[in-house]
Amino acid sequence: VELAEARAESADAAAKAAAQALEEMARRGQRKGLDGVGEPPSALAVPEPTDADRRRLLRHLRDEAYVQLGPSRIAGVGVFAFRPIPAGVDPFAACNPHLATKEQFCVMSARDLRDIPASVMEQVKSFFAPLTEDDGWTPQRDQRGEILYGVLATGLNSLNVSWFLNHSDDPCVAFQDADQEGEFNSYVTKRRVEQGEELTVDYR
């Protein structure tokens, strides 16, 4: 009986310790499920927009909002300027980036993606090109020789306007390399882009 009571007390203590640890991690916005899969941060960890954010948004809408989606003569859907865009700016820059989800990718091999439905895989290949070697062209492969893809970690439903840029051999937009490993490139206009013009980039 004493042994059973001791075990019960020990289990209660362990449960309380685990609950306290989870509570502390949740306060820090780092809570994970028991299976190790990350859960959304606590609502307390998400900042509320401030008056400064509101002013920044108004400045963005007045001076920095440039693009919309539309039917493209190049392929399917494209990105178009609804007003002139100066040279040397990122037409897709996020306003108040501290409130936005950071774009990151997960590395997936062709083997990892083999059970994905064909219609979904078509979209994956359309938006997420294979990772390349330093030459910018040769696909990276894993130890099995499978091609590696960098897939947006938040999935297809969170694609922003820039993902719909079409290719051109004479583009008006250029890539800018990401600052950190695991992040996506950004963009910069190579010249002034006129209202109604389609924005394009060289995929090569």
Coordinates of C-alpha atoms in Angstrom, one line a residue:
V1 CA 0.0 0.0 0.0
E2 CA 2.8 2.4 1.0
L3 CA 4.6 1.6 -2.3
A4 CA 1.4 2.3 -4.3
E5 CA 0.9 5.6 -2.4
A6 CA 4.5 6.6 -3.1
R7 CA 4.1 5.9 -6.8
A8 CA 0.9 7.9 -6.9
E9 CA 2.5 10.8 -5.2
S10 CA 5.4 10.6 -7.6
A11 CA 3.1 10.5 -10.6
D12 CA 1.2 13.5 -9.2
A13 CA 4.4 15.5 -8.7
A14 CA 5.6 14.6 -12.3
A15 CA 2.3 15.7 -13.7
K16 CA 2.4 19.0 -11.9
A17 CA 6.0 19.6 -13.0
A18 CA 5.0 18.8 -16.6
A19 CA 2.0 21.1 -16.4
Q20 CA 4.2 23.9 -15.0
A21 CA 6.8 23.4 -17.7
L22 CA 4.1 23.6 -20.4
E23 CA 2.6 26.7 -18.9
E24 CA 6.0 28.4 -18.9
M25 CA 6.7 27.4 -22.5
A26 CA 3.2 28.7 -23.5
R27 CA 3.9 32.0 -21.9
R28 CA 7.1 32.2 -24.0
G29 CA 5.2 31.3 -27.2
Q30 CA 7.1 28.1 -27.5
R31 CA 4.6 25.4 -26.5
K32 CA 4.9 22.1 -28.3
G33 CA 2.5 19.2 -28.3
L34 CA 3.3 15.8 -26.8
D35 CA 4.2 14.5 -30.2
G36 CA 6.8 17.2 -30.7
V37 CA 4.8 19.1 -33.4
G38 CA 4.8 22.8 -32.8
E39 CA 1.5 24.4 -31.9
P40 CA 0.5 28.0 -32.6
P41 CA 2.0 30.5 -30.1
S42 CA -0.1 31.7 -27.3
A43 CA -2.4 34.6 -28.1
L44 CA -0.4 36.6 -25.6
A45 CA 2.7 36.3 -27.7
V46 CA 1.0 37.9 -30.8
P47 CA 1.4 41.7 -30.7
E48 CA -1.6 43.9 -31.2
P49 CA -1.4 46.7 -33.8
T50 CA -0.3 50.0 -32.3
D51 CA -1.0 53.6 -33.3
A52 CA 2.4 53.5 -35.0
D53 CA 1.4 50.4 -36.9
R54 CA -1.7 52.2 -38.1
R55 CA 0.2 55.2 -39.3
R56 CA 2.7 52.9 -41.1
L57 CA -0.2 51.1 -42.8
L58 CA -1.7 54.4 -44.0
R59 CA 1.7 55.4 -45.4
H60 CA 2.0 52.0 -47.1
L61 CA -1.4 52.4 -48.7
R62 CA -0.7 55.9 -49.8
D63 CA 2.9 55.4 -51.2
E64 CA 3.9 51.7 -51.4
A65 CA 0.9 49.5 -52.5
Y66 CA 1.5 48.8 -56.2
V67 CA 0.3 45.4 -57.5
Q68 CA -2.6 43.2 -58.2
L69 CA -3.3 39.8 -59.9
G70 CA -4.8 39.5 -63.3
P71 CA -5.0 37.3 -66.4
S72 CA -1.6 37.1 -68.1
R73 CA -0.8 36.7 -71.8
I74 CA 2.4 34.9 -70.7
A75 CA 0.8 32.2 -68.6
G76 CA -2.3 31.9 -66.5
V77 CA -2.3 34.5 -63.8
G78 CA 0.3 37.3 -63.5
V79 CA 1.2 40.3 -61.4
F80 CA 0.3 43.8 -62.7
A81 CA 1.0 47.3 -61.6
F82 CA -2.2 49.3 -60.7
R83 CA 0.0 52.4 -60.6
P84 CA 3.5 53.3 -61.6
I85 CA 6.3 51.7 -59.6
P86 CA 9.7 53.5 -59.2
A87 CA 12.9 51.7 -60.0
G88 CA 14.9 50.2 -57.1
V89 CA 12.0 49.3 -54.8
D90 CA 10.5 46.0 -53.6
P91 CA 6.9 46.0 -55.0
F92 CA 6.0 43.2 -52.6
A93 CA 7.4 44.6 -49.3
A94 CA 5.2 43.8 -46.4
C95 CA 3.9 46.6 -44.2
N96 CA 4.5 46.2 -40.5
P97 CA 6.6 43.0 -41.0
H98 CA 6.7 42.4 -37.2
L99 CA 3.0 41.5 -37.4
A100 CA 3.5 39.2 -40.4
T101 CA 4.4 35.5 -40.6
K102 CA 8.0 35.0 -41.6
E103 CA 8.3 33.1 -44.9
Q104 CA 10.4 30.0 -44.5
F105 CA 10.6 26.8 -46.3
C106 CA 10.9 23.1 -45.5
V107 CA 13.2 20.9 -47.6
M108 CA 11.3 18.1 -49.1
S109 CA 12.6 15.3 -51.4
A110 CA 10.7 13.9 -54.3
R111 CA 10.4 10.8 -52.2
D112 CA 8.8 12.7 -49.4
L113 CA 6.2 14.1 -51.8
R114 CA 5.4 10.8 -53.7
D115 CA 2.0 10.3 -51.9
I116 CA 0.8 13.9 -52.6
P117 CA -2.2 13.9 -55.0
A118 CA -1.2 14.7 -58.5
S119 CA -3.3 17.8 -58.7
V120 CA -1.6 19.2 -55.6
M121 CA 1.9 18.1 -56.7
E122 CA 1.3 20.1 -60.0
Q123 CA 0.9 23.2 -57.9
V124 CA 3.9 22.4 -55.7
K125 CA 6.1 22.1 -58.8
S126 CA 4.6 25.2 -60.3
F127 CA 5.4 27.4 -57.3
F128 CA 8.4 25.7 -55.6
A129 CA 11.2 25.1 -57.9
P130 CA 13.9 22.5 -57.0
L131 CA 16.7 23.8 -54.8
T132 CA 19.8 24.4 -56.9
E133 CA 23.6 24.2 -56.5
D134 CA 25.8 27.3 -56.5
D135 CA 25.5 27.5 -60.3
G136 CA 21.8 28.4 -59.8
W137 CA 20.7 25.7 -62.3
T138 CA 21.7 22.2 -61.2
P139 CA 19.0 20.7 -58.9
Q140 CA 20.2 19.7 -55.4
R141 CA 19.7 16.0 -54.6
D142 CA 19.7 14.0 -51.4
Q143 CA 21.7 10.9 -50.7
R144 CA 19.3 8.7 -52.6
G145 CA 19.6 11.0 -55.6
E146 CA 16.1 12.4 -55.1
I147 CA 15.6 16.1 -56.2
L148 CA 15.1 18.5 -53.3
Y149 CA 12.3 21.1 -53.2
G150 CA 12.0 24.1 -50.9
V151 CA 8.3 24.2 -50.0
L152 CA 6.7 27.1 -48.2
A153 CA 6.4 26.0 -44.5
T154 CA 2.9 27.5 -44.2
G155 CA 1.5 25.7 -47.3
L156 CA -0.1 26.7 -50.6
N157 CA -2.9 28.7 -49.0
S158 CA -0.5 31.4 -47.7
L159 CA 1.1 32.3 -51.0
N160 CA 1.4 36.1 -51.5
V161 CA 1.2 38.0 -54.7
S162 CA 4.9 37.7 -55.6
W163 CA 4.5 33.9 -56.1
F164 CA 2.5 34.7 -59.3
L165 CA 5.4 36.4 -61.1
N166 CA 5.8 35.0 -64.6
H167 CA 9.1 34.5 -66.4
S168 CA 10.6 36.8 -69.0
D169 CA 14.0 37.0 -70.7
D170 CA 13.8 40.7 -70.3
P171 CA 12.2 41.2 -66.9
C172 CA 11.4 44.4 -65.0
V173 CA 12.0 42.7 -61.6
A174 CA 15.2 41.1 -60.2
F175 CA 15.8 38.7 -57.4
Q176 CA 17.5 39.8 -54.2
D177 CA 19.1 37.0 -52.2
A178 CA 17.7 36.1 -48.8
D179 CA 19.6 37.4 -45.8
Q180 CA 19.4 34.1 -43.9
E181 CA 19.4 30.4 -44.8
G182 CA 15.9 28.9 -45.0
E183 CA 14.3 32.2 -46.1
F184 CA 13.0 33.1 -49.5
N185 CA 14.5 35.7 -51.9
S186 CA 12.9 39.2 -52.2
Y187 CA 12.6 41.4 -55.2
V188 CA 13.6 44.8 -56.6
T189 CA 12.4 46.7 -59.7
K190 CA 15.1 47.1 -62.3
R191 CA 13.4 50.1 -63.9
R192 CA 10.2 52.1 -63.6
V193 CA 7.1 49.9 -64.2
E194 CA 4.1 51.6 -65.8
Q195 CA 0.5 51.3 -64.7
G196 CA -1.1 48.2 -66.3
E197 CA 2.3 46.6 -67.1
E198 CA 2.9 43.0 -66.0
L199 CA 5.8 42.4 -63.6
T200 CA 8.1 39.6 -64.6
V201 CA 11.3 38.0 -63.4
D202 CA 14.0 35.8 -65.0
Y203 CA 13.5 32.3 -63.5
R204 CA 17.0 31.2 -64.6

